[in-house]
Coordinates of C-alpha atoms and ligand atoms in Angstrom, one line a residue:
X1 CA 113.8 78.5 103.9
X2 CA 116.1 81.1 105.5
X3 CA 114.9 84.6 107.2
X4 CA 117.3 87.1 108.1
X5 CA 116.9 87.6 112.1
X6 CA 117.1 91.0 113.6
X7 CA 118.0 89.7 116.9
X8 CA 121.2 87.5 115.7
X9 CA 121.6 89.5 112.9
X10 CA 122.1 86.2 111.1
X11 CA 120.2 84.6 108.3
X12 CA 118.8 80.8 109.6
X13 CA 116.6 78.3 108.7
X14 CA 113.6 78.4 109.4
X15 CA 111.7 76.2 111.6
X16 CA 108.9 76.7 112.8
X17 CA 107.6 75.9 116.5
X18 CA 104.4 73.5 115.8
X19 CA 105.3 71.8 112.1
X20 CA 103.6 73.0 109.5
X21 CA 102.4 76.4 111.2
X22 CA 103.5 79.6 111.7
X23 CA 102.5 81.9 114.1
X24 CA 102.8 86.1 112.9
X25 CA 102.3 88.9 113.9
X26 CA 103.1 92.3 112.3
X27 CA 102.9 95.9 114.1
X28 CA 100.0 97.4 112.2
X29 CA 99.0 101.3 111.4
X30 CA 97.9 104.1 113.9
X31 CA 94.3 104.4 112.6
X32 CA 94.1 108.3 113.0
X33 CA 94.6 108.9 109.2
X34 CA 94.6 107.4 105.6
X35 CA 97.8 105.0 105.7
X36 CA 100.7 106.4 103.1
X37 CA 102.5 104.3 100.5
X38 CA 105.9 103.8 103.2
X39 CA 103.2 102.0 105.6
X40 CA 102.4 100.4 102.8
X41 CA 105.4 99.1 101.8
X42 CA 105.9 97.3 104.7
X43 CA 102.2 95.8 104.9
X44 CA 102.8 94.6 101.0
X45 CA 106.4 93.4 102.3
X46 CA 104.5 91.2 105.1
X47 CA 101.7 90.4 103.1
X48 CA 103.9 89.1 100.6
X49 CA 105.9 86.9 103.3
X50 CA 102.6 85.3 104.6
X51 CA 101.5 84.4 100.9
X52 CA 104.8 82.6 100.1
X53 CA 104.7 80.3 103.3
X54 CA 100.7 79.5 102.4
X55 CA 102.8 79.0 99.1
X56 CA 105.2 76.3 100.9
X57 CA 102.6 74.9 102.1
X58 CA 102.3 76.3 106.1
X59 CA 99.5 77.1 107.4
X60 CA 100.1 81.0 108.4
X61 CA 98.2 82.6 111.6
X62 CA 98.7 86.4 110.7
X63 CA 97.9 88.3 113.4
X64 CA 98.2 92.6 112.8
X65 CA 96.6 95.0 115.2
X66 CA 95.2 98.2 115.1
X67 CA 96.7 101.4 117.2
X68 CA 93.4 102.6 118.1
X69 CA 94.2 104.4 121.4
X70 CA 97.4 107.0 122.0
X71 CA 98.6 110.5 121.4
X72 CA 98.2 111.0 118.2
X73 CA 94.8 109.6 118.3
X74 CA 93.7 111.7 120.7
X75 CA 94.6 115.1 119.8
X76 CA 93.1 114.1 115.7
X77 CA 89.7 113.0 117.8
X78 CA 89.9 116.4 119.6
X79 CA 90.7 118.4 116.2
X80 CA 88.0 116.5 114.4
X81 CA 85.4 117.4 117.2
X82 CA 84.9 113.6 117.6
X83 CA 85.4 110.5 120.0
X84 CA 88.7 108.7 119.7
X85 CA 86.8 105.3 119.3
X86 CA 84.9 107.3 116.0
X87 CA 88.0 107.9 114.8
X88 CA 89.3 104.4 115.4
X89 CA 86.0 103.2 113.3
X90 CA 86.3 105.4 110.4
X91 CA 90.3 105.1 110.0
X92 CA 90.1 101.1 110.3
X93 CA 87.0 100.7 107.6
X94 CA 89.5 103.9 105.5
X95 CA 92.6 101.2 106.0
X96 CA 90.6 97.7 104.8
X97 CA 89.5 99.7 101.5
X98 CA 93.2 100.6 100.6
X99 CA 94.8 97.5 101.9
X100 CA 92.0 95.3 99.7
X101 CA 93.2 97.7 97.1
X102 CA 96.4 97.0 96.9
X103 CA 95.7 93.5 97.2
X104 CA 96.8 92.9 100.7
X105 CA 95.1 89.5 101.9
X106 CA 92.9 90.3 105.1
X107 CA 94.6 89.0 108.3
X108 CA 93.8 86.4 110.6
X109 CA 92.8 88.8 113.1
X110 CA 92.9 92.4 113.2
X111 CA 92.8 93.1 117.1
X112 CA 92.1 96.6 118.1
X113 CA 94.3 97.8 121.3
X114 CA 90.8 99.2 122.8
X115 CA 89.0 95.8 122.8
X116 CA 91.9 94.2 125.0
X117 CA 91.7 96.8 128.1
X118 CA 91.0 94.1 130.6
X119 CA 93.8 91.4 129.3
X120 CA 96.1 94.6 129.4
X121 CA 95.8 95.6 132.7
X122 CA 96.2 91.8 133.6
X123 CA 99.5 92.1 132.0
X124 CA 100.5 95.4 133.8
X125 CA 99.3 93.7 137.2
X126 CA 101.7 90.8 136.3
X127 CA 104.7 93.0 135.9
X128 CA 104.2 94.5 138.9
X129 CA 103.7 91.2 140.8
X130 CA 106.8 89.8 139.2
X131 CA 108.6 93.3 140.6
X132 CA 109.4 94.2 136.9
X133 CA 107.2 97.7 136.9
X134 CA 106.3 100.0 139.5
X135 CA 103.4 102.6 139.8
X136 CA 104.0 106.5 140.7
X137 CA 100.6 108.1 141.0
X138 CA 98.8 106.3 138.5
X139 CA 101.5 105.6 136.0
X140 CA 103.5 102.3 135.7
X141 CA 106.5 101.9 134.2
X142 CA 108.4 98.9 133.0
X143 CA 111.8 98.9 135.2
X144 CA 114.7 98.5 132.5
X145 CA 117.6 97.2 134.4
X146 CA 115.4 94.4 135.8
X147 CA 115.6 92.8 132.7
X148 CA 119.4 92.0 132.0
X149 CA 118.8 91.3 128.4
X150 CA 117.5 94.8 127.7
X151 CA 119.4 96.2 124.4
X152 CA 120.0 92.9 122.8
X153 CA 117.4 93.4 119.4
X154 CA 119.0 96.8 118.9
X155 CA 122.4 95.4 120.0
X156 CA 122.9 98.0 122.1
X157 CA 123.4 97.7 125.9
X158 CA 121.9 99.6 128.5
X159 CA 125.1 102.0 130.1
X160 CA 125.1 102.7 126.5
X161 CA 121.4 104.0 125.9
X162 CA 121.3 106.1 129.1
X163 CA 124.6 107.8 128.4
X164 CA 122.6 108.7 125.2
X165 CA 119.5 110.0 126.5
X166 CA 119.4 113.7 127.3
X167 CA 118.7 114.4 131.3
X168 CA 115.0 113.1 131.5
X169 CA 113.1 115.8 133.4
X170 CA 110.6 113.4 134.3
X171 CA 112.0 112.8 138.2
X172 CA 108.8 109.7 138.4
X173 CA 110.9 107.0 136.7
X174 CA 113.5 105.3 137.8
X175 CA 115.6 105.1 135.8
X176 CA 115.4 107.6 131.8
X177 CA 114.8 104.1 129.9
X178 CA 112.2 102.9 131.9
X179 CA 108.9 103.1 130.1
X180 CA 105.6 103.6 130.5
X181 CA 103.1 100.5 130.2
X182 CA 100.1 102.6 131.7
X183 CA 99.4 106.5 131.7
X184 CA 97.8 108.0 134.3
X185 CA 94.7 110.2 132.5
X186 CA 95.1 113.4 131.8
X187 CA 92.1 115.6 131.0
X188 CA 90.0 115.5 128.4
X189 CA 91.7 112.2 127.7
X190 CA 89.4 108.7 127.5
X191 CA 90.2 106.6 129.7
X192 CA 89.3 103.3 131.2
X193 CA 89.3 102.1 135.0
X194 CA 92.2 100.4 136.6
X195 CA 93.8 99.3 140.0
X196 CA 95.8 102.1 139.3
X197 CA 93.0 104.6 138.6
X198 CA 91.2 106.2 135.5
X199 CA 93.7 105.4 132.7
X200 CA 95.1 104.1 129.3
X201 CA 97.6 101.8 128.2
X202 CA 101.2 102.6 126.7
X203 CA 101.7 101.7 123.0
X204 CA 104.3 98.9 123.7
X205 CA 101.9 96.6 126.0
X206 CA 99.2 96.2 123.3
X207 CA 101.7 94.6 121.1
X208 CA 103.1 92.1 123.8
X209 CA 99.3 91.4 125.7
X210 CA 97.7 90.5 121.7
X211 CA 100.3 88.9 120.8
X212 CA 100.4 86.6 124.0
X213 CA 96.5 86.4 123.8
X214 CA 95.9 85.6 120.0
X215 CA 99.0 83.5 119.0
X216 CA 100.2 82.3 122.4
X217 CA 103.9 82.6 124.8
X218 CA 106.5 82.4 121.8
X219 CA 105.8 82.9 118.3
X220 CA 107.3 82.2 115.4
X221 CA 107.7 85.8 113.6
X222 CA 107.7 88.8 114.5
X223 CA 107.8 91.9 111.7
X224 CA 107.4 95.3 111.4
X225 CA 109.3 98.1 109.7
X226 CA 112.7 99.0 111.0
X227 CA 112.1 102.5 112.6
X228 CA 110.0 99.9 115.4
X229 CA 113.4 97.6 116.3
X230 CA 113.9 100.5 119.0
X231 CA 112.5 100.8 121.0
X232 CA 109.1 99.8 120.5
X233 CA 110.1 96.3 119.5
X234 CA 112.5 96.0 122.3
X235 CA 110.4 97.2 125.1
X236 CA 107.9 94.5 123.6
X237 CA 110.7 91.6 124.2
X238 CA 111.3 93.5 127.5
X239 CA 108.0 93.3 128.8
X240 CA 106.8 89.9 127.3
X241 CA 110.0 87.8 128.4
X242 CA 109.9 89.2 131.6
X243 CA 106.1 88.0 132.1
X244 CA 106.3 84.4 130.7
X245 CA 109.9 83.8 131.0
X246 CA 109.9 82.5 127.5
X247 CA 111.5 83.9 124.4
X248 CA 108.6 85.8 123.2
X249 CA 109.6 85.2 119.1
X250 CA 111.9 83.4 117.5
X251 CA 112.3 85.3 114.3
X252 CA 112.6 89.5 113.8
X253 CA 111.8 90.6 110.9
X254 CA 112.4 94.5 109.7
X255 CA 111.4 95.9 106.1
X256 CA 113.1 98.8 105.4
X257 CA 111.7 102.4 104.5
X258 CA 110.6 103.6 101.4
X259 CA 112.2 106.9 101.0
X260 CA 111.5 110.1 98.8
X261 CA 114.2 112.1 97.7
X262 CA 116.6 109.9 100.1
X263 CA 114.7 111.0 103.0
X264 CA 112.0 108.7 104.9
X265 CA 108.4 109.0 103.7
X266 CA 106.7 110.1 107.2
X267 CA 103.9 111.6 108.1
X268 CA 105.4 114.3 110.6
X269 CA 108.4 115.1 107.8
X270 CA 104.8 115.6 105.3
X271 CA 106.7 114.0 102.4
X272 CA 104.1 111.4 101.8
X273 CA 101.8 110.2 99.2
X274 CA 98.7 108.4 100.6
X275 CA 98.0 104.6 99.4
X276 CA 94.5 105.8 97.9
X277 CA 96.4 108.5 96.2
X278 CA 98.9 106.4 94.3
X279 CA 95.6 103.7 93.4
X280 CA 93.8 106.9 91.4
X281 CA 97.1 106.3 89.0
X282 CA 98.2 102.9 89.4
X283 CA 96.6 99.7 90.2
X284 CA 98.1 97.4 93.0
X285 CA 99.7 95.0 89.9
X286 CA 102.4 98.0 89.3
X287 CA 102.7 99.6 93.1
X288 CA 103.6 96.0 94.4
X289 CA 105.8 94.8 92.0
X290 CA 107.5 98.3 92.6
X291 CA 107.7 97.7 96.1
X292 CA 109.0 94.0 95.5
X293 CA 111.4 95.2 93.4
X294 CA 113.7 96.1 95.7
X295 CA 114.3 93.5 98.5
X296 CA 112.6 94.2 101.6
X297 CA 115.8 94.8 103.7
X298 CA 117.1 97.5 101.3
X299 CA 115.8 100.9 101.2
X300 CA 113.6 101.9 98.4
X301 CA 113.0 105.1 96.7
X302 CA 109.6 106.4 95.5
X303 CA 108.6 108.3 92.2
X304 CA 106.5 108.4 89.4
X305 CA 109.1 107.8 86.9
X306 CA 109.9 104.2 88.6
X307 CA 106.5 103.6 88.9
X308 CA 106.2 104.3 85.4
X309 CA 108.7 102.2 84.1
X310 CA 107.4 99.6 86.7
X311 CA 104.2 99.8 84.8
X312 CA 106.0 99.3 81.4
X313 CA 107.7 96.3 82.7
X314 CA 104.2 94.8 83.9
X315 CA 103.0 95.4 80.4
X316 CA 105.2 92.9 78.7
X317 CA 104.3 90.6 81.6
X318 CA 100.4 91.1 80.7
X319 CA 100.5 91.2 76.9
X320 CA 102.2 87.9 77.3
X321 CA 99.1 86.4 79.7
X322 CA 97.1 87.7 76.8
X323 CA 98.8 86.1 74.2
X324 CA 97.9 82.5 75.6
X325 CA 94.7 83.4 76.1
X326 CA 93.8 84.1 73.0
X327 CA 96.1 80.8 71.8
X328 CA 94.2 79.0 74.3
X329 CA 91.1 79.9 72.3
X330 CA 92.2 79.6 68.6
X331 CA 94.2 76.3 69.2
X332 CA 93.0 72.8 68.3
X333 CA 95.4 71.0 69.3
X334 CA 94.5 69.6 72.7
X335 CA 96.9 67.1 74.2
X336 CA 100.9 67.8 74.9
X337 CA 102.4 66.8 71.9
X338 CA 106.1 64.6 72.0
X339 CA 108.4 67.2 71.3
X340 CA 106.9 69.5 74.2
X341 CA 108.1 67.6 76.8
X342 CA 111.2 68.5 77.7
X343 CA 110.1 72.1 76.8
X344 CA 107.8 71.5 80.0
X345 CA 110.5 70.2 81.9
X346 CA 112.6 73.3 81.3
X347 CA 109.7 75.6 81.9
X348 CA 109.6 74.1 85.2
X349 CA 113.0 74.5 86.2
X350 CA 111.9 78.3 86.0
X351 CA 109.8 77.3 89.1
X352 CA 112.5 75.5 90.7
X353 CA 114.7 78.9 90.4
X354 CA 111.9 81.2 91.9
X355 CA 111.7 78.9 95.1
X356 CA 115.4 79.1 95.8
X357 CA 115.4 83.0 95.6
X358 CA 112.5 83.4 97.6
X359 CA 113.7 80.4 99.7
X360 CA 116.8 82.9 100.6
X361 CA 115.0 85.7 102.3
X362 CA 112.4 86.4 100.5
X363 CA 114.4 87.8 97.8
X364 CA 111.6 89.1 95.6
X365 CA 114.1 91.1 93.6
X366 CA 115.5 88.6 92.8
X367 CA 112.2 86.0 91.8
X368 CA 110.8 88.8 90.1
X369 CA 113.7 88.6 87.6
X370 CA 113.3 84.8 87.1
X371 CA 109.3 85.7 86.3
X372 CA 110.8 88.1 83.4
X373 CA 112.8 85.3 82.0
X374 CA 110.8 83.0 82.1
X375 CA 108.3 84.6 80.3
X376 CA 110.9 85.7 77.4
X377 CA 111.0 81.8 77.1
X378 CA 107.7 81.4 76.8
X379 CA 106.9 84.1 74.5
X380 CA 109.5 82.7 72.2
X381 CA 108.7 79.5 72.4
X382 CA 105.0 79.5 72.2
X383 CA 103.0 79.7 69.4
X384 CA 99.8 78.6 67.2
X385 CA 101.3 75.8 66.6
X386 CA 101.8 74.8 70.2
X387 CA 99.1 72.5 71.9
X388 CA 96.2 73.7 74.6
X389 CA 97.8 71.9 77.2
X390 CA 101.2 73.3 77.1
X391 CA 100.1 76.6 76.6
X392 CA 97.8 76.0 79.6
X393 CA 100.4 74.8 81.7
X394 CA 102.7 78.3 81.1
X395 CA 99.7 80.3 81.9
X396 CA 99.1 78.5 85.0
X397 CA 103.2 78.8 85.7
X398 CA 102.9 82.5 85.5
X399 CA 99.9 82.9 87.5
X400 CA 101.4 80.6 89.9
X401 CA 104.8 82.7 90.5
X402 CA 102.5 85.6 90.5
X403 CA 100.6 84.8 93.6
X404 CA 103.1 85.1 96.5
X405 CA 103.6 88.5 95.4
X406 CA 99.9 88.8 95.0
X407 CA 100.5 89.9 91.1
X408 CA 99.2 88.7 88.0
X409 CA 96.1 86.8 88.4
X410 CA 94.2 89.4 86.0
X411 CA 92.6 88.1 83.0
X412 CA 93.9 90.2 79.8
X413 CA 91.1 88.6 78.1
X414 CA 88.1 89.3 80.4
X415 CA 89.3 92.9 81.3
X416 CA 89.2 93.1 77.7
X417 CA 85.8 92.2 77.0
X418 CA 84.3 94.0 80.3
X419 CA 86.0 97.5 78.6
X420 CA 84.6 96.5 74.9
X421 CA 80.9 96.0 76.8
X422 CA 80.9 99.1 78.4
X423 CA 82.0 100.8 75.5
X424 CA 79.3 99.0 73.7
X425 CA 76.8 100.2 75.9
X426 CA 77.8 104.2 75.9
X427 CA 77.2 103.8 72.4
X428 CA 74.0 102.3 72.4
X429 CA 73.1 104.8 75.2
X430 CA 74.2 107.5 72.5
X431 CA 72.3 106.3 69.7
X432 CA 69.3 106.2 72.0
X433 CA 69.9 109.8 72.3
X434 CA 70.6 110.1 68.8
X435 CA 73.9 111.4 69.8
X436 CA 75.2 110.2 66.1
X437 CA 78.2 112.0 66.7
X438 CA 79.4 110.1 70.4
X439 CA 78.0 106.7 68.8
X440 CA 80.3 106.8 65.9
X441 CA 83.4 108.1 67.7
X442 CA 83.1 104.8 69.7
X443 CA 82.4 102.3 67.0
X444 CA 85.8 104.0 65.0
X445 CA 87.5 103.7 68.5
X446 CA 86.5 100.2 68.6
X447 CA 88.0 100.0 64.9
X448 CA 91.0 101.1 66.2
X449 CA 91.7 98.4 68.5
X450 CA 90.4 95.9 65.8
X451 CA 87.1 95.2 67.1
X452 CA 84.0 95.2 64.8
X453 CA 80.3 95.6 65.8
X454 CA 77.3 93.7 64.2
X455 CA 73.6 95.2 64.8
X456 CA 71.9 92.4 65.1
X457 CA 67.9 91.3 66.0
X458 CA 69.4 90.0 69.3
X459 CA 71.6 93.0 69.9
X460 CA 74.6 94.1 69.2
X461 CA 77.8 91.5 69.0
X462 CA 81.5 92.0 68.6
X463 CA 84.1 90.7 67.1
X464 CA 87.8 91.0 67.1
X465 CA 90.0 91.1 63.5
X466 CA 93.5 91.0 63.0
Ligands
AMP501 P1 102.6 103.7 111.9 O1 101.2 103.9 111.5 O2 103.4 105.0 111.7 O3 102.8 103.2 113.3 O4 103.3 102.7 110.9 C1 102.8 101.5 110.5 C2 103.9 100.6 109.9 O5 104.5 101.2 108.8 C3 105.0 100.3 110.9 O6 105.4 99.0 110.7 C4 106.1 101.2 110.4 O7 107.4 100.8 110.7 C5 105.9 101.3 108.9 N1 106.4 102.5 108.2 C6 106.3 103.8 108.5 N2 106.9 104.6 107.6 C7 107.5 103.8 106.7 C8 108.3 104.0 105.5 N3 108.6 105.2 105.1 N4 108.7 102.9 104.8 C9 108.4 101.6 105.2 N5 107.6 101.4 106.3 C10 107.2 102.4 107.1
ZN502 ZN1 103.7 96.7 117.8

């Protein structure tokens, strides 16, 4: 398997550091609002990755933590009129119902910046032992040019990133690109106790201190989107290597933004759609395999038409899955027959195909594609005539490529009969009512779609004519 690698800008194999394991972790969401569909891009992106190596048959820690405590959380508490840790609470429980939404798998662990005060002031003390950070009246900052490698995710150096910054004003630092790794309170602010007073940590630190506490000194991957490669991933390699002396990941991973009209989908440019939003219109079948449509290192644009025609696409994917179920049910036939061999073997190769495009960098694009052909086969070249266990085996191969992208593992079929139920139901409701009218508008909608009802002693049953 090959990932592209932010920090050598190559694509390499990948091995991991313990076989058979890999070790995660992904830069989560700022829990002081509902999480829009760019953020959600790159969780699907990640999600996706960690699916497809349970796929290959690793074992997959997937660690991605909660911003519960900075800026931005703080002035929302203050608007709001509540605690920042309220805040934190509501936001987190608002983020699991739109990430189980969309079908994101729940993490490993989902550490919270807040819970890890101690471990992160352990950290800070560390630095400042080691003579990488100093403290000016209650704030520490990480020193820059103490670490000679600073630059070299962004591939920039460090003469080159002062010369860019404007004059910093701020005559405590050092140096303008040292950063801060614990803020002094201000007031009004929460804040917990340290050895350098009442304060809070920097954003940066929780990253490397719950990354080095849940999944240990290197891990394998490291992800998040690209607007984090500087400097927030940086000052996390910064700050990590200089503590342990280790590399602190061997693999950087960056998804790239979804964009509206060509412009980044951000909060503060308020050209965003929410996740929750998009899921009133779509379900998460159509708004991932939009998102994995594109691959993840190439910038995708959002709108309704493309999620439209997404949704058209998935369609033909689902009225296929339908198709064998309902062969599944009318067919006799039970064993493989002789002359549905080599139809099995070529089905297969279909597999084989997937694996090498997802094998190169996750190249969903690209698999998804191979998933469309290979259900033109099928569809083709199933038919009544075919036997159960062939047209078992291409329901299973569907479902199967489906699952690293966490896509198509609906049941046509049962979705089918949970809608004719409840349909079913309103109309006896109706005729309870004696609403003749409402009770026969169902039973002709039910016509429509070829479904007829029986009234029978035990209730009423259904049944579908061609
Ligand atoms: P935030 O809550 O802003 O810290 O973002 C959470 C995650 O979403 C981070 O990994 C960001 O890089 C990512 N992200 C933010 N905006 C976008 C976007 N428009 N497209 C893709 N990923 C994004
Ligand atoms: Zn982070």
């Amino acid at each position: 398997m090959k990932i592209f690698n932010t920090l050598t800008r190559k694509k390499e194999e990948f091995i991991p550091i313990k076989p058979g394991e890999v070790n995660m972790y992904v830069c989560g969401p700022t829990v002081y609002n509902y999480f829009h569909i760019g953020n959600g891009r790159t969780f699907i992106v990640f999600d996706t990755v960690r699916r497809y190596m349970e796929y290959r048959g690793y074992k997959v820690n997937f660690v991605q933590n909660f911003t519960d405590i900075d800026d931005k959380m703080i002035k929302k508490a203050n608007e709001e009129g509540i605690t920042v840790k309220e805040l934190g609470d509501k936001f987190i429980d608002e983020y699991y119902k739109d990430a189980d939404a969309l079908n994101i798998e729940r993490a490993t662990a989902n550490p919270r910046a807040t819970e890890f005060i101690d471990e992160i002031i352990q950290f800070v003390k560390d630095l400042i032992d080691k003579g990488y950070a100093y403290e000016v009246n209650g704030d520490v900052y990480f020193e820059t040019k103490k670490f000679g490698q600073y630059g070299k995710l962004s591939g920039q150096n460090l003469e080159d990133l002062q010369a860019g910054v404007r004059i910093d004003v701020d005559e405590r630092k050092k140096d303008p690109m040292d950063f801060a790794i614990w803020k002094n309170q201000k007031p009004g602010e929460p804040a917990w106790e340290s050895p350098w007073g009442m304060g809070r940590p920097g954003w940066h630190i929780e990253c490397s201190c719950m990354a080095y506490k849940l999944l240990g000194e290197t891990i394998d991957i490291h992800a998040g989107g690209y607007d984090l490669i500087f400097p927030h991933h940086e000052n996390e390699i910064a700050q990590s290597e200089c503590r342990t002396g280790k590399p602190f990941a061997k693999y950087w991973m960056h998804s790239a933004f979804l964009n509206i009209n060509n412009q980044k989908m951000s909060k503060s440019l308020n050209n965003f759609f929410t996740a929750r939003d998009i899921l009133k219109k779509y379900d998460s079948d159509v708004i991932r395999l939009f998102m994995l449509s594109g691959h993840y290192r190439t910038q995708l644009n959002f709108s309704e038409e493309l999620l439209e025609s997404t949704k058209a696409g998935l369609e033909r994917l689902y009225n296929a899955i339908g198709n064998l179920e309902n062969l599944l049910d009318e067919v006799k036939e039970e064993k493989i027959k002789e002359n549905e061999k080599d139809y099995i073997k070529k089905i297969d190769e279909y597999r084989d195909k997937y694996i090498e495009k997802m094998d190169d960098d996750f190249n969903t694009a690209d698999a998804i594609a191979v998933i469309f052909d290979m259900v033109r086969d099928i569809n083709t070249n199933i038919d009544a005539d075919s036997s159960k266990e062939l047209i078992k085996h291409s329901l299973d191969l569907i479902r199967e490529l489906g699952g690293p992208l966490g896509i198509l593992q609906n049941s046509v079929k049962e979705n089918l009969d949970e809608e004719i139920e409840k349909l079913i139901e309103q109309r006896q409701q109706a005729r309870k009512e004696k609403n003749w009218a409402l009770a026969d508008k169902i039973r002709d909608e039910l016509k429509d779609r070829g479904i007829v009802l029986e009234d029978t002693p035990q209730g009423v049953r259904w049944k579908k004519v061609n």
